[in-house]
Amino acid sequence: MSFTRAFTPILRNASRSTAIRAPTRRFLNTETAPVLYSAHAKVVGARTGHIEGDDLNINLTMAKALGGPGDAGKTNPEELFAAGYGACFQSAMNASAMSMKIEMPKKKEDSVVETTVHLVGDMKALDMGIRVEMKVKIKGLSRDQVEKIVAKAEEVCPYSRATKGNVHTKIEIVDV
């Protein structure tokens, strides 16, 4: 039996199931996209230094787990990343819900994103990275609605886009 005769039924069925699809949406070209907002920060002294920005004045400390003093009232890059990612992701959830005509809770405390950033790797070998865990809690919505909102937020959140493929991120939906 020839190759063509043996595979004709398979090829015939394959060609029927092939549909013309709309081109997938490309990610934003961040190099040429119009700037919506810019933030600037000046850091002096690395992990034990100081950060200044237009509306920012923060002292840094090395975390105790990394051998530093972990001074009260001071922060570190991982904590700042956790705060920024969590706030950005929650804003993306709000925008996603609105685009899907799902009403988010009126009270701010009824929609919570808890973000943990882990510094991982080997400091001695200078081979480090971060891993992110998020817990999403939204009162008054079904689990299905929350899952849809989170899935859309993962697509549109600038932090999620920036870390995709680089940072392992686990998002857990917590029933409330």
PDB file of C-alpha atoms in Angstrom:
ATOM      1  CA  MET A   1       0.000   0.000   0.000  1.00  0.00           C
ATOM      2  CA  SER A   2       1.382   3.372  -0.903  1.00  0.00           C
ATOM      3  CA  PHE A   3       2.001   6.137   1.617  1.00  0.00           C
ATOM      4  CA  THR A   4      -0.671   8.329   0.052  1.00  0.00           C
ATOM      5  CA  ARG A   5      -3.392   5.656   0.115  1.00  0.00           C
ATOM      6  CA  ALA A   6      -2.587   4.662   3.697  1.00  0.00           C
ATOM      7  CA  PHE A   7      -2.756   8.204   5.057  1.00  0.00           C
ATOM      8  CA  THR A   8      -5.438   9.713   2.819  1.00  0.00           C
ATOM      9  CA  PRO A   9      -8.283   9.101   5.336  1.00  0.00           C
ATOM     10  CA  ILE A  10      -6.233  10.676   8.124  1.00  0.00           C
ATOM     11  CA  LEU A  11      -5.221  13.632   5.991  1.00  0.00           C
ATOM     12  CA  ARG A  12      -8.786  14.106   4.750  1.00  0.00           C
ATOM     13  CA  ASN A  13     -10.118  14.291   8.336  1.00  0.00           C
ATOM     14  CA  ALA A  14      -7.272  16.510   9.480  1.00  0.00           C
ATOM     15  CA  SER A  15      -7.974  19.055   6.780  1.00  0.00           C
ATOM     16  CA  ARG A  16     -11.647  19.240   7.796  1.00  0.00           C
ATOM     17  CA  SER A  17     -10.834  19.962  11.420  1.00  0.00           C
ATOM     18  CA  THR A  18      -8.400  22.713  10.504  1.00  0.00           C
ATOM     19  CA  ALA A  19     -10.127  26.036  10.854  1.00  0.00           C
ATOM     20  CA  ILE A  20      -8.916  29.466   9.931  1.00  0.00           C
ATOM     21  CA  ARG A  21      -8.163  31.169  13.205  1.00  0.00           C
ATOM     22  CA  ALA A  22      -7.842  34.844  13.913  1.00  0.00           C
ATOM     23  CA  PRO A  23      -4.267  35.813  14.644  1.00  0.00           C
ATOM     24  CA  THR A  24      -3.472  35.661  18.342  1.00  0.00           C
ATOM     25  CA  ARG A  25      -3.077  38.967  20.106  1.00  0.00           C
ATOM     26  CA  ARG A  26       0.566  39.873  20.410  1.00  0.00           C
ATOM     27  CA  PHE A  27       1.974  41.143  23.628  1.00  0.00           C
ATOM     28  CA  LEU A  28       2.511  44.838  23.870  1.00  0.00           C
ATOM     29  CA  ASN A  29       5.857  46.027  22.540  1.00  0.00           C
ATOM     30  CA  THR A  30       7.032  47.816  25.678  1.00  0.00           C
ATOM     31  CA  GLU A  31       9.886  49.499  23.836  1.00  0.00           C
ATOM     32  CA  THR A  32       7.588  51.463  21.516  1.00  0.00           C
ATOM     33  CA  ALA A  33       4.268  51.613  23.418  1.00  0.00           C
ATOM     34  CA  PRO A  34       3.133  55.043  24.627  1.00  0.00           C
ATOM     35  CA  VAL A  35       4.087  55.763  28.248  1.00  0.00           C
ATOM     36  CA  LEU A  36       1.060  55.936  30.561  1.00  0.00           C
ATOM     37  CA  TYR A  37       2.966  56.708  33.762  1.00  0.00           C
ATOM     38  CA  SER A  38       6.581  56.669  34.938  1.00  0.00           C
ATOM     39  CA  ALA A  39       7.960  56.054  38.417  1.00  0.00           C
ATOM     40  CA  HIS A  40      11.516  56.820  39.436  1.00  0.00           C
ATOM     41  CA  ALA A  41      13.464  55.700  42.479  1.00  0.00           C
ATOM     42  CA  LYS A  42      17.014  56.422  43.573  1.00  0.00           C
ATOM     43  CA  VAL A  43      18.691  53.747  45.714  1.00  0.00           C
ATOM     44  CA  VAL A  44      21.786  54.438  47.802  1.00  0.00           C
ATOM     45  CA  GLY A  45      23.409  51.713  49.905  1.00  0.00           C
ATOM     46  CA  ALA A  46      21.816  48.601  48.339  1.00  0.00           C
ATOM     47  CA  ARG A  47      19.976  46.293  50.783  1.00  0.00           C
ATOM     48  CA  THR A  48      21.016  48.338  53.832  1.00  0.00           C
ATOM     49  CA  GLY A  49      20.487  51.729  52.260  1.00  0.00           C
ATOM     50  CA  HIS A  50      17.747  54.153  51.399  1.00  0.00           C
ATOM     51  CA  ILE A  51      15.227  54.652  48.585  1.00  0.00           C
ATOM     52  CA  GLU A  52      13.934  58.028  47.468  1.00  0.00           C
ATOM     53  CA  GLY A  53      11.315  58.726  44.849  1.00  0.00           C
ATOM     54  CA  ASP A  54       8.841  61.454  43.974  1.00  0.00           C
ATOM     55  CA  ASP A  55       6.447  60.239  46.693  1.00  0.00           C
ATOM     56  CA  LEU A  56       8.705  57.688  48.347  1.00  0.00           C
ATOM     57  CA  ASN A  57      11.150  57.776  51.254  1.00  0.00           C
ATOM     58  CA  ILE A  58      12.055  54.293  52.503  1.00  0.00           C
ATOM     59  CA  ASN A  59      14.891  52.840  54.567  1.00  0.00           C
ATOM     60  CA  LEU A  60      16.110  49.347  53.732  1.00  0.00           C
ATOM     61  CA  THR A  61      17.454  46.562  55.909  1.00  0.00           C
ATOM     62  CA  MET A  62      18.922  43.152  55.205  1.00  0.00           C
ATOM     63  CA  ALA A  63      16.448  40.486  56.332  1.00  0.00           C
ATOM     64  CA  LYS A  64      17.459  38.424  59.371  1.00  0.00           C
ATOM     65  CA  ALA A  65      17.123  35.258  57.276  1.00  0.00           C
ATOM     66  CA  LEU A  66      19.907  36.619  55.048  1.00  0.00           C
ATOM     67  CA  GLY A  67      22.198  37.431  57.971  1.00  0.00           C
ATOM     68  CA  GLY A  68      21.144  41.046  58.409  1.00  0.00           C
ATOM     69  CA  PRO A  69      19.635  42.858  61.381  1.00  0.00           C
ATOM     70  CA  GLY A  70      16.066  42.920  60.007  1.00  0.00           C
ATOM     71  CA  ASP A  71      15.556  46.361  61.543  1.00  0.00           C
ATOM     72  CA  ALA A  72      11.969  47.216  62.505  1.00  0.00           C
ATOM     73  CA  GLY A  73      10.348  49.900  60.379  1.00  0.00           C
ATOM     74  CA  LYS A  74      12.575  49.127  57.399  1.00  0.00           C
ATOM     75  CA  THR A  75      11.905  46.938  54.379  1.00  0.00           C
ATOM     76  CA  ASN A  76      13.730  44.983  51.672  1.00  0.00           C
ATOM     77  CA  PRO A  77      13.474  44.448  47.898  1.00  0.00           C
ATOM     78  CA  GLU A  78      11.442  41.222  48.217  1.00  0.00           C
ATOM     79  CA  GLU A  79       8.853  42.888  50.438  1.00  0.00           C
ATOM     80  CA  LEU A  80       8.595  45.808  48.024  1.00  0.00           C
ATOM     81  CA  PHE A  81       8.183  43.419  45.087  1.00  0.00           C
ATOM     82  CA  ALA A  82       5.458  41.503  46.973  1.00  0.00           C
ATOM     83  CA  ALA A  83       3.600  44.748  47.690  1.00  0.00           C
ATOM     84  CA  GLY A  84       3.914  46.038  44.133  1.00  0.00           C
ATOM     85  CA  TYR A  85       2.905  42.749  42.508  1.00  0.00           C
ATOM     86  CA  GLY A  86      -0.035  42.259  44.886  1.00  0.00           C
ATOM     87  CA  ALA A  87      -1.377  45.783  44.331  1.00  0.00           C
ATOM     88  CA  CYS A  88      -0.919  45.545  40.568  1.00  0.00           C
ATOM     89  CA  PHE A  89      -2.571  42.111  40.410  1.00  0.00           C
ATOM     90  CA  GLN A  90      -5.532  43.294  42.484  1.00  0.00           C
ATOM     91  CA  SER A  91      -5.982  46.279  40.147  1.00  0.00           C
ATOM     92  CA  ALA A  92      -5.859  43.873  37.193  1.00  0.00           C
ATOM     93  CA  MET A  93      -8.523  41.728  38.899  1.00  0.00           C
ATOM     94  CA  ASN A  94     -10.772  44.779  39.319  1.00  0.00           C
ATOM     95  CA  ALA A  95     -10.347  45.788  35.672  1.00  0.00           C
ATOM     96  CA  SER A  96     -10.864  42.184  34.520  1.00  0.00           C
ATOM     97  CA  ALA A  97     -14.049  41.818  36.566  1.00  0.00           C
ATOM     98  CA  MET A  98     -15.392  45.061  35.131  1.00  0.00           C
ATOM     99  CA  SER A  99     -14.652  43.908  31.566  1.00  0.00           C
ATOM    100  CA  MET A 100     -16.560  40.676  32.291  1.00  0.00           C
ATOM    101  CA  LYS A 101     -19.461  42.573  33.900  1.00  0.00           C
ATOM    102  CA  ILE A 102     -18.804  40.917  37.280  1.00  0.00           C
ATOM    103  CA  GLU A 103     -19.324  43.238  40.234  1.00  0.00           C
ATOM    104  CA  MET A 104     -16.498  43.158  42.758  1.00  0.00           C
ATOM    105  CA  PRO A 105     -17.258  43.675  46.468  1.00  0.00           C
ATOM    106  CA  LYS A 106     -17.839  47.270  47.580  1.00  0.00           C
ATOM    107  CA  LYS A 107     -15.724  46.947  50.751  1.00  0.00           C
ATOM    108  CA  LYS A 108     -11.977  46.968  50.091  1.00  0.00           C
ATOM    109  CA  GLU A 109     -11.390  44.354  52.803  1.00  0.00           C
ATOM    110  CA  ASP A 110     -13.651  41.877  50.943  1.00  0.00           C
ATOM    111  CA  SER A 111     -11.107  41.537  48.131  1.00  0.00           C
ATOM    112  CA  VAL A 112      -7.637  40.595  49.363  1.00  0.00           C
ATOM    113  CA  VAL A 113      -4.440  39.526  47.615  1.00  0.00           C
ATOM    114  CA  GLU A 114      -1.694  38.194  49.892  1.00  0.00           C
ATOM    115  CA  THR A 115       1.633  37.934  48.072  1.00  0.00           C
ATOM    116  CA  THR A 116       4.752  36.165  49.299  1.00  0.00           C
ATOM    117  CA  VAL A 117       8.038  36.553  47.456  1.00  0.00           C
ATOM    118  CA  HIS A 118      10.728  33.975  48.187  1.00  0.00           C
ATOM    119  CA  LEU A 119      14.374  34.706  47.451  1.00  0.00           C
ATOM    120  CA  VAL A 120      15.674  31.329  46.242  1.00  0.00           C
ATOM    121  CA  GLY A 121      18.941  29.860  45.059  1.00  0.00           C
ATOM    122  CA  ASP A 122      22.545  29.984  46.227  1.00  0.00           C
ATOM    123  CA  MET A 123      23.953  33.285  47.504  1.00  0.00           C
ATOM    124  CA  LYS A 124      27.546  32.020  47.580  1.00  0.00           C
ATOM    125  CA  ALA A 125      27.373  31.041  43.906  1.00  0.00           C
ATOM    126  CA  LEU A 126      25.511  34.288  43.099  1.00  0.00           C
ATOM    127  CA  ASP A 127      22.753  32.169  41.549  1.00  0.00           C
ATOM    128  CA  MET A 128      19.508  33.608  42.920  1.00  0.00           C
ATOM    129  CA  GLY A 129      15.990  34.225  41.769  1.00  0.00           C
ATOM    130  CA  ILE A 130      12.527  34.713  43.174  1.00  0.00           C
ATOM    131  CA  ARG A 131       9.423  32.568  43.474  1.00  0.00           C
ATOM    132  CA  VAL A 132       5.979  34.075  44.094  1.00  0.00           C
ATOM    133  CA  GLU A 133       2.923  32.729  45.892  1.00  0.00           C
ATOM    134  CA  MET A 134      -0.386  34.575  45.915  1.00  0.00           C
ATOM    135  CA  LYS A 135      -3.552  33.923  47.857  1.00  0.00           C
ATOM    136  CA  VAL A 136      -6.663  35.543  46.407  1.00  0.00           C
ATOM    137  CA  LYS A 137      -9.737  35.968  48.609  1.00  0.00           C
ATOM    138  CA  ILE A 138     -12.918  37.597  47.301  1.00  0.00           C
ATOM    139  CA  LYS A 139     -16.133  37.612  49.331  1.00  0.00           C
ATOM    140  CA  GLY A 140     -19.507  37.433  47.636  1.00  0.00           C
ATOM    141  CA  LEU A 141     -18.465  35.806  44.348  1.00  0.00           C
ATOM    142  CA  SER A 142     -18.665  32.194  43.250  1.00  0.00           C
ATOM    143  CA  ARG A 143     -15.451  30.205  42.865  1.00  0.00           C
ATOM    144  CA  ASP A 144     -16.115  30.058  39.109  1.00  0.00           C
ATOM    145  CA  GLN A 145     -16.321  33.860  38.917  1.00  0.00           C
ATOM    146  CA  VAL A 146     -13.119  34.274  40.928  1.00  0.00           C
ATOM    147  CA  GLU A 147     -11.293  31.735  38.730  1.00  0.00           C
ATOM    148  CA  LYS A 148     -12.330  33.647  35.603  1.00  0.00           C
ATOM    149  CA  ILE A 149     -11.250  36.968  37.108  1.00  0.00           C
ATOM    150  CA  VAL A 150      -7.873  35.564  38.193  1.00  0.00           C
ATOM    151  CA  ALA A 151      -7.254  33.962  34.783  1.00  0.00           C
ATOM    152  CA  LYS A 152      -7.953  37.261  33.015  1.00  0.00           C
ATOM    153  CA  ALA A 153      -5.870  39.216  35.544  1.00  0.00           C
ATOM    154  CA  GLU A 154      -2.904  36.910  34.856  1.00  0.00           C
ATOM    155  CA  GLU A 155      -3.149  37.911  31.181  1.00  0.00           C
ATOM    156  CA  VAL A 156      -3.353  41.673  31.732  1.00  0.00           C
ATOM    157  CA  CYS A 157      -1.368  42.424  34.923  1.00  0.00           C
ATOM    158  CA  PRO A 158       1.910  44.147  33.963  1.00  0.00           C
ATOM    159  CA  TYR A 159       3.806  42.290  36.724  1.00  0.00           C
ATOM    160  CA  SER A 160       2.394  38.946  35.548  1.00  0.00           C
ATOM    161  CA  ARG A 161       3.413  39.757  31.995  1.00  0.00           C
ATOM    162  CA  ALA A 162       6.899  40.813  33.076  1.00  0.00           C
ATOM    163  CA  THR A 163       7.487  37.683  35.161  1.00  0.00           C
ATOM    164  CA  LYS A 164       5.878  35.156  32.800  1.00  0.00           C
ATOM    165  CA  GLY A 165       8.412  32.483  31.935  1.00  0.00           C
ATOM    166  CA  ASN A 166      10.955  33.953  34.386  1.00  0.00           C
ATOM    167  CA  VAL A 167       9.392  33.606  37.822  1.00  0.00           C
ATOM    168  CA  HIS A 168       7.436  30.616  39.103  1.00  0.00           C
ATOM    169  CA  THR A 169       4.156  32.093  40.346  1.00  0.00           C
ATOM    170  CA  LYS A 170       1.528  30.048  42.168  1.00  0.00           C
ATOM    171  CA  ILE A 171      -1.894  31.617  42.632  1.00  0.00           C
ATOM    172  CA  GLU A 172      -4.252  29.996  45.116  1.00  0.00           C
ATOM    173  CA  ILE A 173      -7.909  30.953  45.323  1.00  0.00           C
ATOM    174  CA  VAL A 174      -9.042  30.801  48.934  1.00  0.00           C
ATOM    175  CA  ASP A 175     -12.749  30.264  49.564  1.00  0.00           C
ATOM    176  CA  VAL A 176     -14.231  32.769  52.018  1.00  0.00           C
TER     177      VAL A 176
END
